[in-house]
Amino acid sequence: MVLEVRSSISIIYCFLDIYPFLFQKLGFNFVISNQATMICIDNSEWMRNGDYSPTRFQAQADAVNLICGAKTQSNPENTVGVLTMAGKGVRVLVTPTSDLGKILACMHGLEIGGEMNLAAGIQVAQLALKHRQNKKQQQRIIVFAGGPVKYDKKVLEMIGKKLKKNSVALDVVNFGEEDEEKTEKLEALVAAVNNNDSSHIVHVPAGSNALSDVLLSTPIFTGDGEGGSGFAAAAAAAAAGGVSGFDFGVDPNLDPELALALRVSMEEERARQEAAAKKAADDSSKQDKEGESTSQDATMSENAATSASESENKKDDLMDDENALLQQALAMSMDDPAATVTTRDTDMSEAAADDQDLALALQLSVQEGAKDQSGETDMGKLLSDQSFMSSVLASLPGVDPNDPSVKDLLASMQNQPEVSPKKDEDKPKEEDK
Amino acid sequence: MACLHDHSCEDHDCSSDWSLYKHIDIPKVSALNEAVPGSVKAVFKAWEQRLSSSEGLLESNEGDPELIVYIPFTSDVKIKSISIVGGADGTSPNKMRAFINREGIDFSDAQSMQAVQEWDLAENLQGVLEYQTRYSRFQGVGNLTLHFPDSYGGDTSRIQYIGLKGEATQLKRDVVATIVYELMPNPSDHKTKSESGGGMSHVE
């Protein structure tokens, strides 16, 4: 039991060392954003219609459940709240909370009736977000607009400006009633709120596709483009690597802390890489200037261009190798740790040939892992004890301890304890003889 | 209350006085109603660079000159005076209201709350005016919120530089993060010594 835990911990450390590097080189961009979201549901009479299966209201409820799940999964600190816009009046069902169960529970037993009050709904949502517990969260409102909109375009634009001023983002799902005026008004509203592409509007026409399916591919789910597209790409890569489509080969449900730790280390590594890259760019630009001080501007720019393309080619090669490495690393995390030692050794040599930095990081992680492994077995401990080794070697027939090659071997053994597991298998065989 | 420098700046190094910008937690600085998100960070720089707009300036949205700037510090500071360099053509703010140690102030809060201090600003394009604070009220400031309700007739407000003069202490005013309040007393949460083995070793 203890051995398994230790080996899994060593794998984790290797993960944390390798992963940030590989992800950065592969160009993923993750930003964990802390958001407070209010979802405005339309429960007006127009939601009884069956043009979205089974009813508009049910399709809407499914979509809401999906959004809540996605938000809480992408960041456990995200909070989501729900309010209804029709019925007897705007009513807040649940204030922003990270408790998914509470949100899903409040969706039961909702009554359909009345007319949707868009302006009041948005204003109440804004108020609910204003009183969120964590003031550092970004504010977002998601509106499901099914029924017709009775407000003027001007009024909606004023509301939009007010949201923009208080840096609240707005996503609108335009479904249900299809009305040119309604579309125009909602587009104007989102345009007024939109600040740097943080607000979106999605039109979902009636049809065989479920509302939730259509929404999955929209920016409402994929976030502001950065975090979302990164996740989608990561899921695809992980799936290709033969692991269930989780971001880091670790199920966030089974081990949320590990998933979070991996993401945080990835972010830190990314920031560090950016700083290093910036510094390298500054240094290389300085070197360019020194080298070409006497030549023309044209040749200087040429050199810069060729060096840029060179580094790009190198980057492509790196990316191919690292794709393979990435698959290996993902597979490793699933497999028995003992079996991975040999695979890791071969991977190391391939990668080391290409990139000095990568080799250093990998070697560090391997040494850490190897140290743990050798500590596990008594045999390992004995083998690392040099005096014992030399005495054993002396007792072997045909081995002269003073032989220079044996001495070299002993010296190298001190430096590379990972050779010891292989020695494990060799030693017992020889002693059995 | 504004005061002009009554000496020429070559004699003594003004920049060392206006060094409180080093204690600002720049990544966490935020502004409301800014036209370009994140542009507020360019406003905090050294005294010598107060007139250079190479890194951009803080501009409010079209048609609305109101601005709120939230400035958190890395340690508690005492603020002696504030200097603001605005934009030309009437885009300089004409009034400033300060709130301290309050997070998440938005426009409705700012308009309804009583500010710690208010100033009428002059158009200070060369950055030689400074506005003194009532020092006793600005001790132990963990974060500062500045609200600029209006500009000199322009359509927008522009701020090029915000300078703070004062001292930094090494203390940090910490907020109690989570407190769990008991709604009903639960005896199992409060085991006395006698119940949990008496606190003395005993032989079994």
XYZ file of C-alpha atoms in Angstrom:
637
model
C 0.000 0.000 0.000
C 2.648 2.451 1.072
C 4.796 1.598 -1.928
C 1.919 2.270 -4.289
C 1.214 5.605 -2.683
C 4.834 6.634 -2.899
C 5.130 5.640 -6.508
C 1.921 7.448 -7.376
C 3.208 10.546 -5.639
C 6.413 10.350 -7.633
C 4.361 10.086 -10.798
C 2.423 13.147 -9.732
C 5.604 15.111 -9.182
C 6.803 14.082 -12.619
C 3.466 15.186 -13.995
C 3.729 18.568 -12.419
C 7.225 18.977 -13.777
C 6.588 17.704 -17.265
C 3.076 18.871 -17.937
C 3.435 22.635 -17.655
C 6.358 22.468 -20.048
C 4.611 20.353 -22.605
C 1.372 22.247 -22.454
C 3.169 25.510 -22.876
C 5.132 24.280 -25.840
C 1.995 22.926 -27.392
C 0.517 26.375 -27.073
C -2.512 25.813 -24.868
C -3.780 28.864 -23.100
C -5.730 28.408 -19.939
C -7.162 31.153 -17.780
C -9.121 30.114 -14.731
C -11.651 32.919 -14.309
C -13.707 33.311 -11.212
C -17.257 34.178 -12.269
C -20.563 34.905 -10.625
C -23.430 34.194 -13.022
C -27.158 34.920 -12.856
C -29.376 32.957 -15.223
C -32.683 34.570 -16.171
C -35.292 31.972 -17.128
C -38.345 32.705 -19.223
C -41.401 30.955 -17.774
C -43.995 32.873 -19.764
C -47.018 31.380 -21.546
C -45.063 31.156 -24.787
C -42.969 28.402 -23.275
C -45.718 25.815 -23.528
C -45.073 25.469 -27.234
C -43.719 22.144 -28.429
C -41.560 23.316 -31.322
C -38.500 22.514 -29.227
C -38.784 18.962 -27.930
C -40.409 18.150 -25.590
C -41.537 21.694 -24.776
C -39.723 24.995 -24.959
C -39.654 25.147 -21.203
C -38.148 21.699 -20.793
C -35.483 22.377 -23.416
C -34.661 25.587 -21.570
C -34.402 23.755 -18.239
C -32.000 21.216 -19.752
C -29.858 23.999 -21.128
C -29.787 25.717 -17.735
C -28.692 22.515 -16.020
C -25.925 22.085 -18.545
C -24.676 25.634 -18.083
C -24.646 25.324 -14.305
C -22.666 22.110 -14.525
C -20.163 23.593 -16.936
C -19.609 26.714 -14.854
C -19.082 24.875 -11.583
C -16.793 22.361 -13.224
C -14.578 24.873 -14.959
C -13.870 26.565 -11.650
C -15.139 25.152 -8.349
C -15.358 28.676 -6.953
C -17.770 29.881 -9.646
C -21.221 30.751 -8.374
C -24.479 30.556 -10.282
C -27.899 31.946 -9.398
C -31.306 31.618 -11.064
C -34.308 33.891 -11.391
C -37.565 33.733 -13.331
C -38.710 36.672 -15.418
C -42.412 35.886 -15.972
C -45.112 34.436 -13.782
C -46.406 36.822 -11.161
C -43.256 38.889 -11.344
C -39.505 38.645 -11.362
C -38.514 36.197 -8.655
C -35.040 35.130 -7.569
C -35.083 31.365 -7.071
C -31.544 31.024 -5.769
C -28.849 33.628 -5.144
C -25.397 32.963 -6.597
C -24.072 29.765 -5.030
C -21.552 27.121 -5.949
C -23.846 24.362 -4.711
C -25.030 22.607 -7.857
C -27.629 20.552 -6.034
C -29.378 23.623 -4.725
C -29.571 25.086 -8.207
C -30.943 21.928 -9.770
C -33.471 21.525 -6.973
C -34.934 24.981 -7.420
C -35.697 24.242 -11.077
C -38.405 21.800 -10.058
C -42.048 22.815 -9.782
C -41.786 26.038 -11.735
C -45.098 27.354 -13.045
C -45.540 28.646 -16.550
C -47.585 31.757 -17.079
C -47.591 35.482 -17.604
C -45.354 37.579 -19.773
C -41.591 37.927 -19.759
C -40.308 41.176 -18.230
C -36.843 41.513 -19.713
C -35.820 44.873 -18.292
C -36.860 44.094 -14.732
C -35.275 40.666 -14.974
C -31.914 42.073 -15.981
C -32.039 44.768 -13.334
C -32.833 42.299 -10.579
C -30.055 40.035 -11.837
C -27.654 42.967 -11.668
C -28.707 43.667 -8.115
C -28.274 40.027 -7.132
C -24.769 40.029 -8.601
C -23.922 43.262 -6.816
C -24.493 41.513 -3.509
C -22.384 38.487 -4.344
C -20.231 37.218 -1.528
C -16.906 37.337 -3.323
C -16.504 40.812 -4.759
C -13.558 39.697 -6.860
C -15.698 37.552 -9.150
C -16.525 38.750 -12.641
C -20.236 39.391 -13.126
C -22.227 37.732 -15.893
C -25.914 37.510 -16.744
C -27.320 34.818 -19.057
C -30.811 35.554 -20.405
C -33.074 33.003 -22.086
C -35.405 35.108 -24.217
C -38.256 32.890 -25.427
C -41.308 35.155 -25.460
C -41.660 38.478 -27.259
C -39.878 41.552 -25.968
C -42.196 44.429 -25.187
C -39.568 47.055 -24.334
C -38.242 49.740 -26.639
C -34.880 49.393 -28.275
C -33.786 52.624 -26.575
C -34.681 51.352 -23.124
C -32.756 48.167 -23.744
C -29.734 50.105 -24.960
C -29.784 52.199 -21.781
C -29.869 49.034 -19.711
C -27.011 47.658 -21.763
C -24.906 50.755 -21.191
C -25.510 50.556 -17.480
C -24.352 46.942 -17.455
C -21.247 47.845 -19.417
C -20.468 50.681 -17.043
C -20.567 48.333 -14.098
C -18.522 45.752 -16.044
C -21.250 43.119 -16.158
C -21.165 40.781 -19.162
C -24.383 39.579 -20.812
C -25.170 36.459 -22.828
C -28.535 36.221 -24.572
C -30.104 33.024 -25.917
C -32.708 34.030 -28.480
C -35.093 31.115 -29.009
C -38.842 30.495 -29.073
C -40.744 33.319 -30.757
C -39.123 34.348 -34.011
C -39.655 38.014 -34.589
C -37.481 40.414 -36.552
C -38.129 43.198 -34.115
C -37.223 40.970 -31.190
C -33.964 39.936 -32.842
C -33.105 43.531 -33.600
C -33.786 44.635 -30.024
C -31.725 41.838 -28.507
C -28.851 42.461 -30.888
C -28.875 46.141 -29.925
C -28.889 45.203 -26.244
C -25.876 42.908 -26.546
C -24.028 45.433 -28.711
C -24.513 48.075 -26.016
C -23.166 45.788 -23.298
C -20.379 44.242 -25.274
C -16.951 45.159 -24.023
C -14.077 43.445 -25.746
C -16.113 40.463 -26.920
C -17.195 39.383 -23.469
C -20.921 39.409 -24.275
C -22.607 37.174 -26.844
C -25.989 36.557 -28.438
C -27.023 33.173 -29.809
C -30.034 32.559 -32.030
C -31.455 29.058 -31.794
C -34.178 28.309 -34.321
C -36.703 25.549 -33.684
C -35.713 22.219 -35.121
C -34.615 18.729 -34.399
C -31.470 19.807 -32.533
C -31.910 20.154 -28.831
C -31.350 23.595 -27.367
C -28.549 22.323 -25.124
C -26.686 20.712 -28.019
C -26.736 23.894 -30.035
C -25.509 25.901 -27.053
C -22.583 23.564 -26.396
C -20.675 24.878 -29.373
C -21.372 28.544 -28.666
C -19.150 31.001 -26.775
C -21.619 30.797 -23.905
C -20.186 27.430 -23.016
C -16.694 27.819 -24.286
C -16.124 30.877 -22.171
C -14.424 33.976 -23.473
C -12.506 32.035 -26.078
C -9.316 31.599 -24.099
C -10.154 29.067 -21.434
C -12.813 27.328 -23.440
C -11.001 26.635 -26.653
C -8.038 25.496 -24.624
C -10.157 22.987 -22.773
C -11.748 21.702 -25.940
C -8.389 21.208 -27.571
C -6.986 19.550 -24.467
C -9.925 17.194 -24.295
C -9.388 16.263 -27.936
C -5.681 15.624 -27.434
C -6.306 13.592 -24.324
C -8.955 11.540 -26.088
C -6.547 10.876 -28.942
C -3.991 9.712 -26.406
C -6.333 6.945 -25.389
C -7.412 8.464 -22.103
C -10.981 9.354 -21.186
C -11.474 12.928 -22.342
C -10.441 14.651 -19.137
C -8.179 17.649 -19.301
C -5.177 16.270 -17.476
C -5.879 12.574 -17.607
C -7.273 12.962 -14.124
C -10.958 12.873 -13.406
C -11.849 16.098 -11.622
C -14.670 14.287 -9.904
C -12.439 11.610 -8.476
C -9.625 13.889 -7.486
C -10.539 17.570 -7.695
C -7.553 18.721 -5.698
C -5.125 17.028 -8.037
C -6.899 18.461 -11.060
C -6.783 21.923 -9.529
C -3.129 21.542 -8.550
C -2.230 20.532 -12.077
C -4.070 23.485 -13.533
C -2.467 25.942 -11.154
C 1.015 24.619 -11.836
C 0.260 24.847 -15.533
C -0.732 28.478 -15.166
C 2.353 29.331 -13.181
C 4.548 27.617 -15.728
C 2.809 29.474 -18.519
C 3.410 32.806 -16.807
C 7.034 31.898 -16.202
C 7.438 30.835 -19.817
C 5.952 34.076 -21.042
C 8.360 36.067 -18.915
C 11.284 33.939 -20.109
C 10.194 34.197 -23.729
C 9.864 37.942 -23.428
C 13.340 38.152 -21.932
C 14.738 35.902 -24.653
C 13.098 38.035 -27.315
C 14.649 41.153 -25.805
C 18.055 39.476 -25.610
C 17.892 38.179 -29.169
C 16.823 41.581 -30.474
C 19.784 43.131 -28.658
C 22.143 40.570 -30.182
C 20.754 41.245 -33.628
C 21.441 44.929 -33.203
C 25.017 44.370 -32.089
C 25.822 41.928 -34.870
C 24.396 43.916 -37.758
C 25.275 47.403 -36.645
C 27.248 48.112 -39.768
C 24.922 46.470 -42.320
C 21.843 47.878 -44.006
C 18.353 47.844 -42.544
C 17.196 45.423 -45.235
C 19.675 42.728 -44.321
C 18.927 43.221 -40.642
C 15.259 42.549 -41.161
C 16.121 39.558 -43.331
C 18.188 38.057 -40.557
C 15.437 38.612 -38.075
C 12.986 36.895 -40.415
C 15.208 33.855 -40.981
C 15.922 33.454 -37.292
C 12.215 33.635 -36.620
C 11.472 30.963 -39.220
C 14.282 28.796 -37.860
C 12.874 28.927 -34.398
C 9.462 28.120 -35.860
C 10.805 24.997 -37.586
C 12.500 23.948 -34.404
C 9.236 24.533 -32.644
C 7.388 22.278 -35.095
C 9.897 19.476 -34.564
C 9.594 19.927 -30.846
C 5.834 19.830 -31.093
C 5.834 16.520 -32.960
C 8.164 14.944 -30.449
C 6.227 16.358 -27.596
C 2.921 15.174 -28.943
C 4.343 11.684 -28.746
C 5.740 12.450 -25.307
C 2.393 13.813 -24.226
C 0.642 10.581 -25.192
C 3.298 8.669 -23.281
C 2.907 10.822 -20.221
C -0.856 10.429 -20.247
C -0.570 6.673 -20.711
C 1.960 6.550 -17.903
C -0.369 8.105 -15.419
C -2.870 5.348 -16.023
C -0.419 2.428 -16.083
C 1.355 0.628 -13.291
C 4.261 2.876 -12.257
C 6.844 0.071 -12.171
C 6.301 -0.746 -15.806
C 6.847 2.854 -16.851
C 10.432 3.176 -15.681
C 11.858 1.571 -18.792
C 9.577 3.508 -21.161
C 10.507 6.718 -19.426
C 14.205 6.040 -19.915
C 13.845 5.637 -23.666
C 11.662 8.735 -23.914
C 14.226 10.730 -22.030
C 16.986 9.978 -24.526
C 14.827 10.914 -27.515
C 13.677 14.158 -26.030
C 17.070 15.080 -24.660
C 18.521 15.032 -28.123
C 16.226 17.867 -29.150
C 15.974 20.343 -26.375
C 18.347 21.073 -23.547
C 15.729 22.640 -21.318
C 13.331 19.777 -21.765
C 16.091 17.288 -21.055
C 16.963 19.035 -17.823
C 13.383 19.096 -16.614
C 12.821 15.470 -17.530
C 16.025 14.376 -15.901
C 15.156 16.190 -12.706
C 11.771 14.540 -12.601
C 13.217 11.125 -13.394
C 15.761 11.438 -10.644
C 13.059 12.328 -8.182
C 10.980 9.369 -9.258
C 13.945 7.073 -9.308
C 15.002 8.138 -5.841
C 11.597 7.205 -4.504
C 11.677 3.888 -6.274
C 15.096 2.901 -4.988
C 14.058 3.851 -1.511
C 11.174 1.432 -1.710
C 13.045 -1.805 -1.903
C 15.678 -3.091 0.492
C 17.602 -4.381 -2.507
C 17.644 -0.865 -3.846
C 19.082 0.471 -0.593
C 21.787 -2.139 -0.542
C 22.685 -1.514 -4.121
C 23.176 2.181 -3.510
C 25.573 1.372 -0.709
C 28.879 1.449 -2.537
C 30.936 -0.571 -0.076
C 28.444 -3.409 -0.220
C 28.550 -3.263 -3.999
C 32.306 -3.493 -4.157
C 32.362 -6.431 -1.743
C 29.734 -8.285 -3.765
C 31.622 -7.607 -6.959
C 34.831 -8.895 -5.399
C 33.125 -12.158 -4.435
C 31.947 -12.775 -7.980
C 34.103 -15.148 -9.975
C 35.916 -13.573 -12.852
C 35.400 -9.987 -11.708
C 38.464 -8.053 -10.703
C 37.474 -4.988 -8.634
C 40.622 -3.246 -9.715
C 39.660 -3.541 -13.317
C 39.218 0.027 -14.643
C 35.957 -0.820 -16.391
C 34.509 -2.139 -13.127
C 35.670 0.980 -11.361
C 33.977 3.100 -14.008
C 30.822 1.108 -13.571
C 30.864 1.654 -9.828
C 31.414 5.360 -10.285
C 28.579 5.651 -12.767
C 26.344 3.616 -10.491
C 26.726 6.219 -7.822
C 25.462 8.858 -10.197
C 22.625 6.903 -11.702
C 20.578 5.111 -9.140
C 17.881 4.401 -11.764
C 20.088 1.648 -13.085
C 19.540 -0.135 -9.763
C 16.074 -1.569 -10.561
C 17.607 -3.305 -13.548
C 20.408 -4.477 -11.327
C 17.722 -5.916 -9.092
C 16.823 -8.395 -11.763
C 20.452 -9.096 -12.663
C 21.719 -9.569 -9.131
C 19.345 -12.298 -7.939
C 19.981 -14.263 -11.136
C 23.725 -14.111 -10.667
C 23.545 -15.034 -7.015
C 21.322 -17.970 -7.782
C 24.068 -19.303 -9.987
C -7.003 72.226 -1.306
C -4.283 72.400 -3.965
C -0.734 73.559 -3.536
C 1.849 74.411 -6.135
C 5.448 73.367 -5.937
C 7.267 76.416 -4.648
C 10.628 75.255 -5.810
C 12.035 74.015 -9.066
C 12.161 70.301 -9.423
C 15.809 70.187 -10.365
C 16.851 70.975 -6.827
C 15.429 67.993 -5.117
C 14.274 64.720 -6.479
C 10.501 64.889 -6.645
C 10.331 61.323 -7.756
C 11.350 59.944 -4.387
C 8.375 61.630 -2.748
C 5.899 60.196 -5.220
C 7.119 56.670 -4.757
C 3.970 55.191 -3.270
C 3.212 53.695 -6.695
C 5.722 50.970 -5.857
C 3.419 49.718 -3.155
C 0.399 49.419 -5.398
C -0.686 45.872 -6.241
C -0.783 46.614 -9.961
C -2.307 43.348 -11.214
C -5.313 43.873 -8.952
C -5.940 47.491 -9.937
C -9.296 47.835 -11.665
C -11.533 50.587 -12.984
C -15.199 50.885 -13.835
C -16.422 52.508 -17.051
C -13.052 52.381 -18.732
C -13.133 52.214 -22.511
C -10.253 49.748 -22.799
C -10.236 47.073 -20.092
C -6.971 47.081 -18.207
C -5.877 50.520 -19.367
C -6.031 51.789 -15.820
C -2.765 50.030 -14.955
C -0.792 52.382 -17.204
C -1.728 55.335 -15.032
C 0.513 54.360 -12.106
C 4.111 55.123 -12.886
C 7.100 57.075 -11.722
C 6.926 60.833 -11.325
C 9.286 61.397 -14.257
C 6.998 59.558 -16.609
C 3.838 61.284 -15.542
C 3.483 63.196 -18.795
C 4.438 60.423 -21.196
C 1.476 58.606 -22.642
C 3.521 55.847 -24.282
C 1.706 53.121 -22.394
C -1.742 54.518 -22.950
C -4.043 56.382 -20.661
C -7.263 55.727 -18.850
C -10.285 56.872 -20.804
C -13.911 56.482 -19.913
C -16.569 55.246 -22.286
C -18.038 57.546 -24.956
C -20.543 59.990 -23.601
C -20.017 59.115 -19.976
C -17.245 60.837 -18.071
C -17.769 58.999 -14.799
C -14.885 56.841 -13.599
C -14.097 54.722 -10.593
C -10.542 53.560 -9.952
C -9.867 50.829 -7.375
C -6.295 50.786 -6.040
C -5.222 47.964 -3.695
C -1.858 48.210 -1.950
C 0.595 45.478 -1.070
C 0.927 46.824 2.440
C -0.924 49.428 4.442
C 0.007 52.966 3.472
C -0.498 56.467 4.759
C -1.413 58.869 2.006
C -0.314 62.457 2.316
C -1.376 63.863 -1.032
C -2.635 62.885 -4.446
C -1.751 64.270 -7.865
C -3.852 63.802 -11.000
C -2.837 64.593 -14.567
C -5.910 64.665 -16.793
C -6.451 65.010 -20.518
C -6.704 68.105 -22.621
C -9.804 69.727 -24.194
C -12.005 69.472 -21.177
C -11.470 65.800 -20.586
C -9.805 66.374 -17.242
C -11.910 65.344 -14.276
C -13.187 68.263 -12.258
C -13.975 66.471 -9.012
C -12.498 63.613 -7.040
C -13.985 61.631 -4.175
C -12.003 59.124 -2.187
C -13.087 56.047 -0.253
C -10.718 53.868 1.708
C -10.733 50.186 2.619
C -13.954 49.362 0.792
C -13.944 46.762 -1.945
C -16.373 46.452 -4.805
C -17.677 50.011 -4.869
C -19.731 50.590 -7.995
C -21.408 53.721 -9.302
C -24.607 53.483 -7.307
C -22.611 52.902 -4.122
C -20.252 55.765 -4.901
C -23.078 58.187 -5.506
C -24.924 57.335 -2.342
C -21.990 56.928 0.039
C -20.314 59.719 1.973
C -16.730 60.013 0.719
C -13.818 60.157 3.129
C -12.706 63.313 1.358
C -13.671 65.262 -1.750
C -11.661 67.660 -3.846
C -12.380 70.036 -6.689
C -9.701 69.455 -9.276
C -8.082 71.983 -11.566
C -6.870 71.181 -15.038
C -3.417 69.972 -14.181
C -1.816 69.120 -17.483
C 1.788 69.528 -16.310
C 1.277 67.528 -13.162
C 2.499 70.177 -10.759
C -0.593 70.362 -8.607
C -1.077 68.119 -5.659
C -4.122 67.729 -3.455
C -3.473 67.201 0.223
C -5.432 64.751 2.265
C -6.720 65.027 5.784
C -3.833 62.886 6.913
C -5.545 61.585 10.022
C -8.204 59.935 7.897
C -5.743 58.285 5.544
C -3.731 56.221 7.977
C -3.619 52.484 7.467
C -5.074 52.423 3.952
C -5.269 48.910 2.503
C -7.041 49.975 -0.653
C -8.150 53.295 -2.116
C -11.106 53.939 -4.395
C -11.218 57.171 -6.383
C -14.474 58.305 -7.951
C -14.411 60.976 -10.663
C -18.035 61.975 -11.238
C -17.572 64.478 -14.041
C -15.141 66.167 -16.372
C -14.619 69.726 -17.581
C -17.381 69.593 -20.138
C -15.842 66.921 -22.312
C -17.632 63.873 -23.628
C -15.262 61.547 -21.841
C -12.761 61.707 -19.015
C -9.091 61.033 -19.550
C -6.526 60.438 -16.854
C -2.884 60.168 -17.690
C -1.289 59.831 -14.276
C -2.312 59.280 -10.686
C 0.430 59.989 -8.166
C 0.333 59.196 -4.489
C 2.604 60.674 -1.878
C 2.959 59.163 1.540
C 4.540 56.419 3.567
C 4.239 52.711 3.462
C 4.136 50.687 6.627
C 5.056 47.036 6.526
C 1.760 45.951 7.986
C -1.073 44.400 6.094
C -4.649 44.879 7.062
C -6.059 41.407 6.797
C -9.687 40.654 6.351
C -11.111 37.709 8.239
C -11.873 35.372 5.385
C -14.435 32.899 6.616
C -16.180 32.752 9.913
C -18.555 29.965 10.762
C -21.253 31.109 13.094
C -23.129 28.642 15.253
C -26.854 28.900 14.842
C -27.501 26.279 17.506
C -25.007 25.005 20.038
C -23.920 21.462 19.384
C -22.387 19.808 22.461
C -20.357 17.379 20.377
C -18.441 20.337 18.951
C -17.376 21.427 22.374
C -15.876 18.381 24.051
C -14.578 19.224 27.503
C -11.391 17.699 28.863
C -13.261 15.348 31.153
C -15.157 13.782 28.242
C -12.183 13.286 25.971
C -10.020 11.270 28.305
C -9.435 13.862 31.003
C -6.387 15.284 29.330
C -4.148 13.108 31.476
C -2.536 9.903 30.416
C -4.159 6.832 31.786
C -3.084 3.260 31.792
C -5.335 0.813 30.017
